[in-house]
């Protein structure tokens, strides 16, 4: 058994049975091992940022790590943007990155790079294997690190000789995963006292606290104490829809966020952090909560929010309560596209247990309010601000969600970063409906120009414009093997959505806005 074979056996034994890959020469022994050893689903991405984004989406839905297979330092570098997003989503991923053979590296061949240095910026755990007999042990530790709450990125760098040399020890046994930490009893007591004594309290949920169970516990506490509940601005996965809390999030624009947080003198953080601006803006505060606000930490990102919120509810004597009714399911909207109309159309037609991968950027900031009354679903957001996540995220989520329909709400400029992911959707016959919001411009940057106080001229406007020539998403999708159609109305979009939901494979809708 060589090192690559010991790696595959160890990954499978540790529960990693999906590999998103874009391999090269230094990974050929790993590829050969994947061919010989049954049990690993191998999914090809045509660019590494597609590969890493798919692994992120897979974790968010499956709640277990996939492996990525990346080619040397530059291949890892191509995937760093979506690894940045994955790190912010607290996704568990095991990156397997090929490298020059240990004896070849000192010769400084063309692909030699600081692979480990690049990996550290997005990884909680990084190691370079030195011998074939070390590979299995290192892989078991990598999976343990990736599974550690709330999910972490682990990067194992594999010089090619560690894969082709014999590994006499064989595969390694899976390692135990540490339990999620429990809340400090003092933190629970402090939060309970604040909730009893104060009326201007905000409970801010993030990460693992955005399951339906955790939201219901937070609502129970809020109803007993008069507190309010919000979610962080961007979140890896939020369980939403009918029968769940109609939870809003902290707004993205600085002025709206500051206004929304102004009433609260106390913030209780549940797997979240105190809100700060996405960017700094001249003359505006970086912290969006009040300067005099007390910030109380109930649970860190890695802690168990169910245990903490249950204990807090019991200490407060908060009885179980019904969740508020989000109202009737809307009808399909008609006429020219608006954010509210598209959101209502989605809520009207969305299948039960759908998954929404949202990279709608500026057009979609108000989607939450209009989709609380949709059937139960999961909503995945861009978490790190590195655009180009939507199509890969939807692709990986479709694999991780086991056949559930995925709807990708996709800004056109961001979609161009990783449109190769459509090819993988076609190859894997994945149930993904992509709605491209086609305004042929980087609309968010027009708002950012105003936010920083700049005055754009012709050159600047040209750099924010995606016309001349216009992008044709129908042709682009067809070229990737995905059926597609274009529409300019909400009723047309609704008809195409419904048709796509009734089919097995992917479909793309270009909605001109």
Tab-separated table of C-alpha atoms in Angstrom:
chain	number	residue	atom	x	y	z
A	1	UNK	CA	0.000	0.000	0.000
A	2	UNK	CA	1.415	3.382	-0.972
A	3	UNK	CA	0.849	6.694	0.794
A	4	UNK	CA	-1.994	7.752	-1.494
A	5	UNK	CA	-3.871	4.506	-0.868
A	6	UNK	CA	-3.406	4.871	2.883
A	7	UNK	CA	-4.798	8.415	2.556
A	8	UNK	CA	-7.973	7.324	0.748
A	9	UNK	CA	-8.605	4.437	3.153
A	10	UNK	CA	-8.124	6.796	6.127
A	11	UNK	CA	-10.463	9.435	4.728
A	12	UNK	CA	-13.172	6.852	4.068
A	13	UNK	CA	-12.711	5.297	7.491
A	14	UNK	CA	-13.077	8.756	9.055
A	15	UNK	CA	-16.377	9.404	7.259
A	16	UNK	CA	-15.110	11.544	4.363
A	17	UNK	CA	-16.712	10.030	1.260
A	18	UNK	CA	-16.931	12.991	-1.163
A	19	UNK	CA	-13.930	14.549	-2.899
A	20	UNK	CA	-14.219	17.760	-4.934
A	21	UNK	CA	-11.232	17.748	-7.249
A	22	UNK	CA	-9.146	19.580	-9.817
A	23	UNK	CA	-5.950	17.512	-9.848
A	24	UNK	CA	-2.605	17.843	-11.600
A	25	UNK	CA	0.606	15.876	-12.092
A	26	UNK	CA	1.667	15.807	-8.436
A	27	UNK	CA	-1.714	14.310	-7.443
A	28	UNK	CA	-1.824	11.449	-9.972
A	29	UNK	CA	-1.116	8.744	-7.385
A	30	UNK	CA	-4.005	10.088	-5.297
A	31	UNK	CA	-6.209	10.006	-8.422
A	32	UNK	CA	-5.120	6.424	-9.116
A	33	UNK	CA	-5.936	5.431	-5.537
A	34	UNK	CA	-9.396	6.972	-5.852
A	35	UNK	CA	-9.865	4.860	-8.983
A	36	UNK	CA	-8.846	1.605	-7.276
A	37	UNK	CA	-10.565	2.057	-3.909
A	38	UNK	CA	-14.397	2.091	-3.935
A	39	UNK	CA	-16.524	4.373	-1.770
A	40	UNK	CA	-15.424	7.916	-2.602
A	41	UNK	CA	-17.690	10.097	-4.744
A	42	UNK	CA	-15.370	12.204	-6.895
A	43	UNK	CA	-16.754	15.473	-8.291
A	44	UNK	CA	-14.702	17.404	-10.840
A	45	UNK	CA	-14.623	21.194	-10.822
A	46	UNK	CA	-13.139	23.103	-13.750
A	47	UNK	CA	-11.395	25.671	-11.550
A	48	UNK	CA	-10.179	25.458	-7.981
A	49	UNK	CA	-12.421	28.243	-6.664
A	50	UNK	CA	-15.350	26.127	-7.850
A	51	UNK	CA	-13.873	23.135	-6.005
A	52	UNK	CA	-13.474	24.950	-2.675
A	53	UNK	CA	-16.878	26.640	-2.963
A	54	UNK	CA	-18.522	23.253	-3.576
A	55	UNK	CA	-16.837	21.847	-0.460
A	56	UNK	CA	-18.218	24.796	1.531
A	57	UNK	CA	-21.781	24.227	0.287
A	58	UNK	CA	-21.495	20.500	0.942
A	59	UNK	CA	-20.486	21.033	4.594
A	60	UNK	CA	-23.254	23.560	5.209
A	61	UNK	CA	-25.900	20.982	4.239
A	62	UNK	CA	-24.335	17.607	5.072
A	63	UNK	CA	-22.651	18.823	8.300
A	64	UNK	CA	-19.656	16.630	7.546
A	65	UNK	CA	-16.453	17.496	5.699
A	66	UNK	CA	-15.594	16.698	2.124
A	67	UNK	CA	-12.061	16.511	0.809
A	68	UNK	CA	-10.737	18.802	-1.878
A	69	UNK	CA	-7.953	17.770	-4.234
A	70	UNK	CA	-5.915	20.779	-5.380
A	71	UNK	CA	-2.794	21.059	-7.534
A	72	UNK	CA	0.211	22.529	-5.728
A	73	UNK	CA	0.468	26.058	-4.355
A	74	UNK	CA	-1.052	27.888	-7.349
A	75	UNK	CA	-4.040	25.516	-7.371
A	76	UNK	CA	-4.619	26.221	-3.697
A	77	UNK	CA	-4.212	29.940	-4.409
A	78	UNK	CA	-6.931	29.756	-7.073
A	79	UNK	CA	-9.284	28.390	-4.408
A	80	UNK	CA	-8.427	30.809	-1.605
A	81	UNK	CA	-11.353	33.211	-2.130
A	82	UNK	CA	-13.989	30.576	-1.463
A	83	UNK	CA	-11.898	29.070	1.325
A	84	UNK	CA	-12.057	32.544	2.873
A	85	UNK	CA	-15.855	32.414	2.606
A	86	UNK	CA	-15.853	28.865	3.984
A	87	UNK	CA	-13.765	29.920	6.975
A	88	UNK	CA	-16.268	32.676	7.744
A	89	UNK	CA	-19.096	30.137	7.417
A	90	UNK	CA	-17.247	27.863	9.880
A	91	UNK	CA	-17.227	25.072	7.301
A	92	UNK	CA	-15.319	21.870	7.869
A	93	UNK	CA	-13.131	20.995	4.860
A	94	UNK	CA	-10.119	18.710	4.388
A	95	UNK	CA	-7.883	20.191	1.686
A	96	UNK	CA	-5.449	17.720	0.118
A	97	UNK	CA	-2.892	19.766	-1.793
A	98	UNK	CA	-0.203	18.171	-3.920
A	99	UNK	CA	3.341	19.491	-3.840
A	100	UNK	CA	6.789	18.916	-5.269
A	101	UNK	CA	8.527	15.728	-4.110
A	102	UNK	CA	10.564	16.370	-0.971
A	103	UNK	CA	13.871	15.887	-2.823
A	104	UNK	CA	12.733	17.976	-5.823
A	105	UNK	CA	11.590	20.993	-3.838
A	106	UNK	CA	15.112	22.408	-3.171
A	107	UNK	CA	15.622	22.689	-6.951
A	108	UNK	CA	12.986	25.471	-7.099
A	109	UNK	CA	11.106	24.121	-10.134
A	110	UNK	CA	8.434	26.277	-11.728
A	111	UNK	CA	5.494	25.177	-9.533
A	112	UNK	CA	7.416	25.397	-6.271
A	113	UNK	CA	5.611	27.816	-3.952
A	114	UNK	CA	5.015	28.676	-0.310
A	115	UNK	CA	2.020	26.362	-0.242
A	116	UNK	CA	1.949	26.072	3.514
A	117	UNK	CA	2.164	29.853	3.935
A	118	UNK	CA	-0.787	30.387	1.615
A	119	UNK	CA	-2.800	27.703	3.408
A	120	UNK	CA	-2.373	29.180	6.879
A	121	UNK	CA	-4.443	32.277	6.103
A	122	UNK	CA	-7.604	30.210	5.629
A	123	UNK	CA	-6.872	27.086	7.677
A	124	UNK	CA	-7.242	26.285	11.363
A	125	UNK	CA	-4.867	23.320	10.901
A	126	UNK	CA	-2.034	22.993	8.373
A	127	UNK	CA	0.603	20.301	7.958
A	128	UNK	CA	3.015	19.103	5.265
A	129	UNK	CA	3.531	15.326	5.248
A	130	UNK	CA	7.210	14.373	5.249
A	131	UNK	CA	7.078	10.584	4.655
A	132	UNK	CA	4.605	8.125	3.157
A	133	UNK	CA	4.233	6.394	6.525
A	134	UNK	CA	3.060	9.714	8.036
A	135	UNK	CA	0.255	10.376	5.526
A	136	UNK	CA	-2.469	8.255	7.119
A	137	UNK	CA	-1.821	9.621	10.598
A	138	UNK	CA	-1.789	13.191	9.303
A	139	UNK	CA	-5.037	12.604	7.383
A	140	UNK	CA	-6.813	11.297	10.487
A	141	UNK	CA	-5.757	14.406	12.413
A	142	UNK	CA	-6.900	16.620	9.519
A	143	UNK	CA	-10.388	15.093	9.575
A	144	UNK	CA	-10.538	15.462	13.359
A	145	UNK	CA	-9.614	19.144	13.004
A	146	UNK	CA	-12.207	19.705	10.253
A	147	UNK	CA	-14.956	18.120	12.379
A	148	UNK	CA	-14.102	20.142	15.493
A	149	UNK	CA	-16.976	22.495	16.361
A	150	UNK	CA	-18.197	24.604	14.711
A	151	UNK	CA	-16.288	23.273	11.678
A	152	UNK	CA	-12.759	24.144	10.575
A	153	UNK	CA	-10.611	24.098	7.459
A	154	UNK	CA	-7.729	21.618	7.621
A	155	UNK	CA	-5.073	21.625	4.896
A	156	UNK	CA	-2.785	18.632	4.362
A	157	UNK	CA	0.036	19.231	1.888
A	158	UNK	CA	1.305	16.077	0.197
A	159	UNK	CA	4.693	16.050	-1.556
A	160	UNK	CA	4.294	13.603	-4.437
A	161	UNK	CA	6.813	11.079	-3.100
A	162	UNK	CA	4.777	10.722	0.106
A	163	UNK	CA	1.962	9.448	-2.142
A	164	UNK	CA	3.922	7.030	-4.350
A	165	UNK	CA	6.267	5.596	-1.689
A	166	UNK	CA	5.205	2.552	0.286
A	167	UNK	CA	3.329	3.181	3.550
A	168	UNK	CA	3.947	0.052	5.634
A	169	UNK	CA	1.650	1.156	8.458
A	170	UNK	CA	-1.454	1.219	6.263
A	171	UNK	CA	-4.479	3.432	7.025
A	172	UNK	CA	-5.038	5.160	10.361
A	173	UNK	CA	-8.080	4.693	12.581
A	174	UNK	CA	-10.529	7.593	12.875
A	175	UNK	CA	-9.907	9.932	15.791
A	176	UNK	CA	-12.588	11.074	18.266
A	177	UNK	CA	-14.168	14.454	17.620
A	178	UNK	CA	-14.170	16.818	20.629
A	179	UNK	CA	-17.618	17.653	21.951
A	180	UNK	CA	-18.840	21.216	21.471
A	181	UNK	CA	-18.014	23.310	24.578
A	182	UNK	CA	-20.804	24.054	27.039
A	183	UNK	CA	-21.729	27.577	28.114
A	184	UNK	CA	-20.144	28.994	31.252
A	185	UNK	CA	-22.743	28.938	34.071
A	186	UNK	CA	-21.615	32.436	35.020
A	187	UNK	CA	-22.393	33.658	31.474
A	188	UNK	CA	-25.879	32.128	31.717
A	189	UNK	CA	-26.483	33.769	35.092
A	190	UNK	CA	-25.235	37.154	33.844
A	191	UNK	CA	-27.456	37.006	30.758
A	192	UNK	CA	-30.469	36.006	32.883
A	193	UNK	CA	-29.935	38.927	35.237
A	194	UNK	CA	-29.698	41.385	32.338
A	195	UNK	CA	-32.881	39.996	30.796
A	196	UNK	CA	-34.748	40.295	34.105
A	197	UNK	CA	-33.564	43.826	34.897
A	198	UNK	CA	-33.433	45.536	31.490
A	199	UNK	CA	-35.938	46.119	28.716
A	200	UNK	CA	-33.628	47.250	25.931
A	201	UNK	CA	-31.929	43.877	25.276
A	202	UNK	CA	-31.103	42.308	21.903
A	203	UNK	CA	-30.374	38.586	21.567
A	204	UNK	CA	-28.097	38.256	18.524
A	205	UNK	CA	-27.937	34.806	16.941
A	206	UNK	CA	-25.302	33.432	14.572
A	207	UNK	CA	-23.766	30.196	13.356
A	208	UNK	CA	-25.035	27.105	15.143
A	209	UNK	CA	-27.710	29.201	16.868
A	210	UNK	CA	-29.661	29.587	13.626
A	211	UNK	CA	-31.243	26.137	13.652
A	212	UNK	CA	-35.012	26.063	14.106
A	213	UNK	CA	-34.587	24.625	17.605
A	214	UNK	CA	-32.217	27.366	18.746
A	215	UNK	CA	-34.399	30.116	17.260
A	216	UNK	CA	-37.461	28.732	19.077
A	217	UNK	CA	-35.567	28.790	22.373
A	218	UNK	CA	-34.449	32.393	21.766
A	219	UNK	CA	-38.054	33.383	20.990
A	220	UNK	CA	-39.230	31.699	24.186
A	221	UNK	CA	-36.727	33.775	26.172
A	222	UNK	CA	-37.633	36.957	24.300
A	223	UNK	CA	-41.342	36.517	24.932
A	224	UNK	CA	-40.775	36.023	28.643
A	225	UNK	CA	-38.513	39.062	29.026
A	226	UNK	CA	-39.416	41.586	26.313
A	227	UNK	CA	-36.082	41.182	24.535
A	228	UNK	CA	-35.734	41.311	20.750
A	229	UNK	CA	-34.041	38.733	18.516
A	230	UNK	CA	-31.985	39.291	15.354
A	231	UNK	CA	-29.525	37.252	13.288
A	232	UNK	CA	-26.066	38.366	12.243
A	233	UNK	CA	-25.829	40.099	8.879
A	234	UNK	CA	-24.440	37.081	6.961
A	235	UNK	CA	-24.724	33.460	8.017
A	236	UNK	CA	-23.624	30.078	6.742
A	237	UNK	CA	-27.026	28.434	7.109
A	238	UNK	CA	-30.340	29.653	8.530
A	239	UNK	CA	-33.375	27.394	8.925
A	240	UNK	CA	-36.350	29.471	7.777
A	241	UNK	CA	-39.936	29.365	6.513
A	242	UNK	CA	-43.321	28.439	7.937
A	243	UNK	CA	-43.251	26.922	11.420
A	244	UNK	CA	-40.014	28.734	12.202
A	245	UNK	CA	-39.229	32.112	13.662
A	246	UNK	CA	-39.612	34.966	11.106
A	247	UNK	CA	-36.146	36.188	11.985
A	248	UNK	CA	-34.652	39.315	10.445
A	249	UNK	CA	-30.944	40.066	10.289
A	250	UNK	CA	-28.766	43.081	11.004
A	251	UNK	CA	-28.837	45.208	7.799
A	252	UNK	CA	-25.782	45.526	5.565
A	253	UNK	CA	-25.834	49.330	4.927
A	254	UNK	CA	-24.105	51.134	7.773
A	255	UNK	CA	-26.822	53.747	8.336
A	256	UNK	CA	-29.573	51.119	8.459
A	257	UNK	CA	-27.575	48.900	10.792
A	258	UNK	CA	-26.814	51.751	13.189
A	259	UNK	CA	-30.491	52.730	13.222
A	260	UNK	CA	-31.644	49.145	13.778
A	261	UNK	CA	-29.277	48.670	16.743
A	262	UNK	CA	-29.808	52.099	18.312
A	263	UNK	CA	-32.547	51.004	20.779
A	264	UNK	CA	-30.437	48.317	22.471
A	265	UNK	CA	-28.234	49.078	25.452
A	266	UNK	CA	-27.467	45.380	25.991
A	267	UNK	CA	-26.482	42.790	23.395
A	268	UNK	CA	-26.438	39.087	24.316
A	269	UNK	CA	-24.258	37.235	21.800
A	270	UNK	CA	-25.213	33.652	20.995
A	271	UNK	CA	-22.587	32.131	18.651
A	272	UNK	CA	-22.151	35.618	17.205
A	273	UNK	CA	-20.095	38.780	17.627
A	274	UNK	CA	-21.011	42.404	18.166
A	275	UNK	CA	-21.922	43.943	14.765
A	276	UNK	CA	-19.294	45.920	12.883
A	277	UNK	CA	-19.352	47.485	9.441
A	278	UNK	CA	-18.469	45.445	6.371
A	279	UNK	CA	-16.175	48.351	5.474
A	280	UNK	CA	-15.122	51.593	7.096
A	281	UNK	CA	-16.782	54.743	5.750
A	282	UNK	CA	-15.652	58.338	6.280
A	283	UNK	CA	-17.352	59.900	9.278
A	284	UNK	CA	-19.236	56.751	10.302
A	285	UNK	CA	-18.502	54.434	13.254
A	286	UNK	CA	-17.018	51.012	12.602
A	287	UNK	CA	-19.027	49.490	15.443
A	288	UNK	CA	-22.712	49.632	14.612
A	289	UNK	CA	-24.080	49.136	18.116
A	290	UNK	CA	-24.357	51.977	20.623
A	291	UNK	CA	-21.104	53.117	22.210
A	292	UNK	CA	-22.620	52.666	25.669
A	293	UNK	CA	-24.013	49.188	24.979
A	294	UNK	CA	-23.085	46.295	27.281
A	295	UNK	CA	-21.884	43.292	25.271
A	296	UNK	CA	-22.599	39.991	27.044
A	297	UNK	CA	-21.157	36.799	25.555
A	298	UNK	CA	-23.389	33.787	26.149
A	299	UNK	CA	-21.667	31.371	23.735
A	300	UNK	CA	-18.710	31.556	21.379
A	301	UNK	CA	-18.951	30.289	17.806
A	302	UNK	CA	-17.800	26.782	18.760
A	303	UNK	CA	-20.123	26.298	21.744
A	304	UNK	CA	-23.427	24.411	21.946
A	305	UNK	CA	-26.220	27.024	21.712
A	306	UNK	CA	-29.025	24.553	22.483
A	307	UNK	CA	-27.548	23.732	25.889
A	308	UNK	CA	-26.952	27.414	26.639
A	309	UNK	CA	-30.371	28.690	25.535
A	310	UNK	CA	-32.158	25.819	27.269
A	311	UNK	CA	-30.333	26.594	30.517
A	312	UNK	CA	-31.065	30.308	30.126
A	313	UNK	CA	-34.776	29.675	29.497
A	314	UNK	CA	-34.972	27.423	32.539
A	315	UNK	CA	-33.203	29.941	34.782
A	316	UNK	CA	-35.666	32.603	33.642
A	317	UNK	CA	-38.647	30.300	34.034
A	318	UNK	CA	-39.615	31.080	30.454
A	319	UNK	CA	-42.533	28.851	29.390
A	320	UNK	CA	-42.828	27.317	25.897
A	321	UNK	CA	-44.641	29.649	23.491
A	322	UNK	CA	-45.982	29.412	19.971
A	323	UNK	CA	-43.979	30.989	17.175
A	324	UNK	CA	-45.567	33.979	15.422
A	325	UNK	CA	-47.521	33.315	12.247
A	326	UNK	CA	-45.701	34.707	9.211
A	327	UNK	CA	-48.977	35.150	7.316
A	328	UNK	CA	-50.391	33.484	4.201
A	329	UNK	CA	-48.235	32.225	1.370
A	330	UNK	CA	-48.173	34.918	-1.339
A	331	UNK	CA	-49.167	34.709	-4.978
A	332	UNK	CA	-46.687	34.903	-7.824
A	333	UNK	CA	-45.891	38.550	-8.490
A	334	UNK	CA	-46.385	40.120	-11.905
A	335	UNK	CA	-44.832	42.889	-13.923
A	336	UNK	CA	-41.329	44.313	-13.955
A	337	UNK	CA	-38.819	42.680	-11.584
A	338	UNK	CA	-38.397	44.175	-8.118
A	339	UNK	CA	-36.620	42.652	-5.108
A	340	UNK	CA	-39.903	42.325	-3.222
A	341	UNK	CA	-41.709	40.816	-6.210
A	342	UNK	CA	-38.985	38.234	-6.851
A	343	UNK	CA	-38.927	37.269	-3.177
A	344	UNK	CA	-42.729	36.824	-3.148
A	345	UNK	CA	-42.550	34.739	-6.312
A	346	UNK	CA	-39.921	32.517	-4.751
A	347	UNK	CA	-42.011	32.148	-1.570
A	348	UNK	CA	-45.079	31.283	-3.661
A	349	UNK	CA	-43.381	28.533	-5.667
A	350	UNK	CA	-40.532	27.178	-3.540
A	351	UNK	CA	-40.750	23.408	-2.955
A	352	UNK	CA	-40.854	22.059	0.598
A	353	UNK	CA	-37.350	21.684	2.113
A	354	UNK	CA	-35.657	23.669	-0.632
A	355	UNK	CA	-32.218	25.217	-0.180
A	356	UNK	CA	-31.516	28.820	-1.218
A	357	UNK	CA	-27.922	29.746	-2.061
A	358	UNK	CA	-27.970	33.534	-2.005
A	359	UNK	CA	-25.412	35.617	-3.869
A	360	UNK	CA	-27.951	38.199	-4.973
A	361	UNK	CA	-25.767	40.925	-3.405
A	362	UNK	CA	-27.458	44.362	-3.416
A	363	UNK	CA	-30.689	43.252	-5.166
A	364	UNK	CA	-31.486	40.698	-2.462
A	365	UNK	CA	-31.066	42.651	0.764
A	366	UNK	CA	-34.814	42.667	1.420
A	367	UNK	CA	-35.527	39.046	0.484
A	368	UNK	CA	-35.914	37.835	4.084
A	369	UNK	CA	-39.023	39.866	4.892
A	370	UNK	CA	-40.928	38.507	1.891
A	371	UNK	CA	-39.940	34.841	2.332
A	372	UNK	CA	-40.802	34.148	5.991
A	373	UNK	CA	-44.087	32.638	4.774
A	374	UNK	CA	-42.421	30.230	2.319
A	375	UNK	CA	-42.381	26.484	3.056
A	376	UNK	CA	-39.601	25.317	5.423
A	377	UNK	CA	-36.222	25.781	3.777
A	378	UNK	CA	-32.538	26.518	4.417
A	379	UNK	CA	-30.918	29.808	3.385
A	380	UNK	CA	-27.161	29.953	2.674
A	381	UNK	CA	-25.472	33.345	2.407
A	382	UNK	CA	-22.138	34.650	1.204
A	383	UNK	CA	-20.250	34.905	4.485
A	384	UNK	CA	-16.834	36.342	3.723
A	385	UNK	CA	-17.629	38.914	1.060
A	386	UNK	CA	-15.455	37.237	-1.615
A	387	UNK	CA	-17.795	37.199	-4.616
A	388	UNK	CA	-18.000	34.143	-6.818
A	389	UNK	CA	-19.398	31.811	-4.178
A	390	UNK	CA	-23.009	31.404	-5.336
A	391	UNK	CA	-22.793	28.875	-8.181
A	392	UNK	CA	-20.229	26.612	-6.438
A	393	UNK	CA	-22.077	26.922	-3.117
A	394	UNK	CA	-25.323	25.803	-4.767
A	395	UNK	CA	-23.536	22.930	-6.498
A	396	UNK	CA	-21.985	21.577	-3.308
A	397	UNK	CA	-25.205	22.140	-1.366
A	398	UNK	CA	-27.139	20.049	-3.901
A	399	UNK	CA	-24.775	17.137	-3.294
A	400	UNK	CA	-24.823	17.614	0.489
A	401	UNK	CA	-28.622	17.988	0.650
A	402	UNK	CA	-29.300	14.636	-0.964
A	403	UNK	CA	-31.682	15.521	-3.776
A	404	UNK	CA	-33.427	18.589	-2.324
A	405	UNK	CA	-34.064	21.396	-4.817
A	406	UNK	CA	-31.507	24.200	-4.610
A	407	UNK	CA	-32.314	27.723	-5.807
A	408	UNK	CA	-29.296	29.908	-6.518
A	409	UNK	CA	-30.165	33.628	-6.472
A	410	UNK	CA	-27.187	34.909	-8.411
A	411	UNK	CA	-25.919	38.406	-9.242
A	412	UNK	CA	-24.535	38.429	-12.773
A	413	UNK	CA	-21.170	40.055	-12.047
A	414	UNK	CA	-20.424	37.670	-9.186
A	415	UNK	CA	-21.589	34.705	-11.237
A	416	UNK	CA	-18.966	35.360	-13.897
A	417	UNK	CA	-16.210	34.558	-11.393
A	418	UNK	CA	-17.135	30.879	-11.185
A	419	UNK	CA	-19.673	30.093	-13.910
A	420	UNK	CA	-17.684	26.884	-14.600
A	421	UNK	CA	-19.684	25.418	-11.710
A	422	UNK	CA	-22.646	25.138	-14.095
A	423	UNK	CA	-20.708	22.459	-15.992
A	424	UNK	CA	-20.406	20.390	-12.822
A	425	UNK	CA	-24.148	20.781	-12.204
A	426	UNK	CA	-24.818	19.416	-15.700
A	427	UNK	CA	-22.328	16.571	-15.362
A	428	UNK	CA	-23.701	15.482	-11.982
A	429	UNK	CA	-27.352	16.108	-13.033
A	430	UNK	CA	-27.967	18.211	-9.928
A	431	UNK	CA	-31.394	19.747	-9.055
A	432	UNK	CA	-30.248	23.383	-9.111
A	433	UNK	CA	-32.302	26.302	-10.395
A	434	UNK	CA	-30.085	29.341	-10.977
A	435	UNK	CA	-31.805	32.733	-11.239
A	436	UNK	CA	-29.294	35.209	-12.662
A	437	UNK	CA	-30.171	38.792	-11.753
A	438	UNK	CA	-28.986	40.406	-14.945
A	439	UNK	CA	-28.465	44.145	-14.673
A	440	UNK	CA	-25.121	44.094	-16.517
A	441	UNK	CA	-23.290	46.099	-13.885
A	442	UNK	CA	-21.551	45.782	-10.536
A	443	UNK	CA	-24.539	47.452	-8.873
A	444	UNK	CA	-23.205	47.073	-5.345
A	445	UNK	CA	-20.126	49.118	-6.225
A	446	UNK	CA	-22.243	52.008	-7.429
A	447	UNK	CA	-23.666	52.195	-3.912
A	448	UNK	CA	-20.220	51.788	-2.357
A	449	UNK	CA	-18.938	54.711	-4.432
A	450	UNK	CA	-21.571	56.898	-2.800
A	451	UNK	CA	-20.872	55.381	0.615
A	452	UNK	CA	-17.214	56.360	0.609
A	453	UNK	CA	-18.003	59.845	-0.656
A	454	UNK	CA	-16.407	59.486	-4.096
A	455	UNK	CA	-17.740	61.029	-7.302
A	456	UNK	CA	-17.477	58.554	-10.213
A	457	UNK	CA	-16.678	59.816	-13.692
A	458	UNK	CA	-16.721	58.099	-17.082
A	459	UNK	CA	-13.660	55.907	-16.464
A	460	UNK	CA	-14.974	54.761	-13.108
A	461	UNK	CA	-18.436	54.027	-14.490
A	462	UNK	CA	-16.933	51.971	-17.312
A	463	UNK	CA	-15.157	49.798	-14.731
A	464	UNK	CA	-18.503	49.063	-13.036
A	465	UNK	CA	-20.371	48.293	-16.265
A	466	UNK	CA	-20.818	44.756	-17.670
A	467	UNK	CA	-22.295	45.865	-20.993
A	468	UNK	CA	-20.530	46.529	-24.295
A	469	UNK	CA	-20.767	43.655	-25.058
A	470	UNK	CA	-23.713	42.357	-23.029
A	471	UNK	CA	-23.331	39.036	-21.264
A	472	UNK	CA	-25.670	36.364	-22.629
A	473	UNK	CA	-26.331	33.953	-19.776
A	474	UNK	CA	-28.523	31.668	-21.866
A	475	UNK	CA	-25.647	31.003	-24.253
A	476	UNK	CA	-23.144	30.774	-21.418
A	477	UNK	CA	-25.293	28.180	-19.618
A	478	UNK	CA	-25.914	26.232	-22.823
A	479	UNK	CA	-22.181	26.145	-23.407
A	480	UNK	CA	-21.800	24.473	-20.004
A	481	UNK	CA	-24.511	21.907	-20.772
A	482	UNK	CA	-27.288	23.593	-18.755
A	483	UNK	CA	-30.672	24.428	-20.273
A	484	UNK	CA	-31.602	28.075	-19.873
A	485	UNK	CA	-34.153	30.743	-20.775
A	486	UNK	CA	-34.445	34.510	-20.486
A	487	UNK	CA	-37.331	36.601	-19.166
A	488	UNK	CA	-38.039	40.228	-18.347
A	489	UNK	CA	-41.101	39.779	-16.107
A	490	UNK	CA	-41.857	38.264	-12.741
A	491	UNK	CA	-44.650	36.074	-14.125
A	492	UNK	CA	-42.227	34.783	-16.743
A	493	UNK	CA	-39.689	34.061	-14.019
A	494	UNK	CA	-42.370	32.265	-12.007
A	495	UNK	CA	-43.335	30.070	-14.963
A	496	UNK	CA	-39.701	29.134	-15.590
A	497	UNK	CA	-39.088	28.467	-11.892
A	498	UNK	CA	-42.041	26.098	-11.716
A	499	UNK	CA	-40.906	24.261	-14.839
A	500	UNK	CA	-37.408	23.879	-13.401
A	501	UNK	CA	-38.728	22.561	-10.076
A	502	UNK	CA	-40.546	19.777	-11.951
A	503	UNK	CA	-37.380	18.491	-13.637
A	504	UNK	CA	-34.449	16.486	-12.310
A	505	UNK	CA	-31.394	18.391	-13.511
A	506	UNK	CA	-30.143	21.991	-13.522
A	507	UNK	CA	-31.807	24.955	-15.201
A	508	UNK	CA	-30.807	28.618	-15.465
A	509	UNK	CA	-33.131	31.624	-15.685
A	510	UNK	CA	-31.714	34.961	-16.816
A	511	UNK	CA	-33.968	37.599	-15.263
A	512	UNK	CA	-33.290	41.019	-16.732
A	513	UNK	CA	-33.635	43.599	-13.947
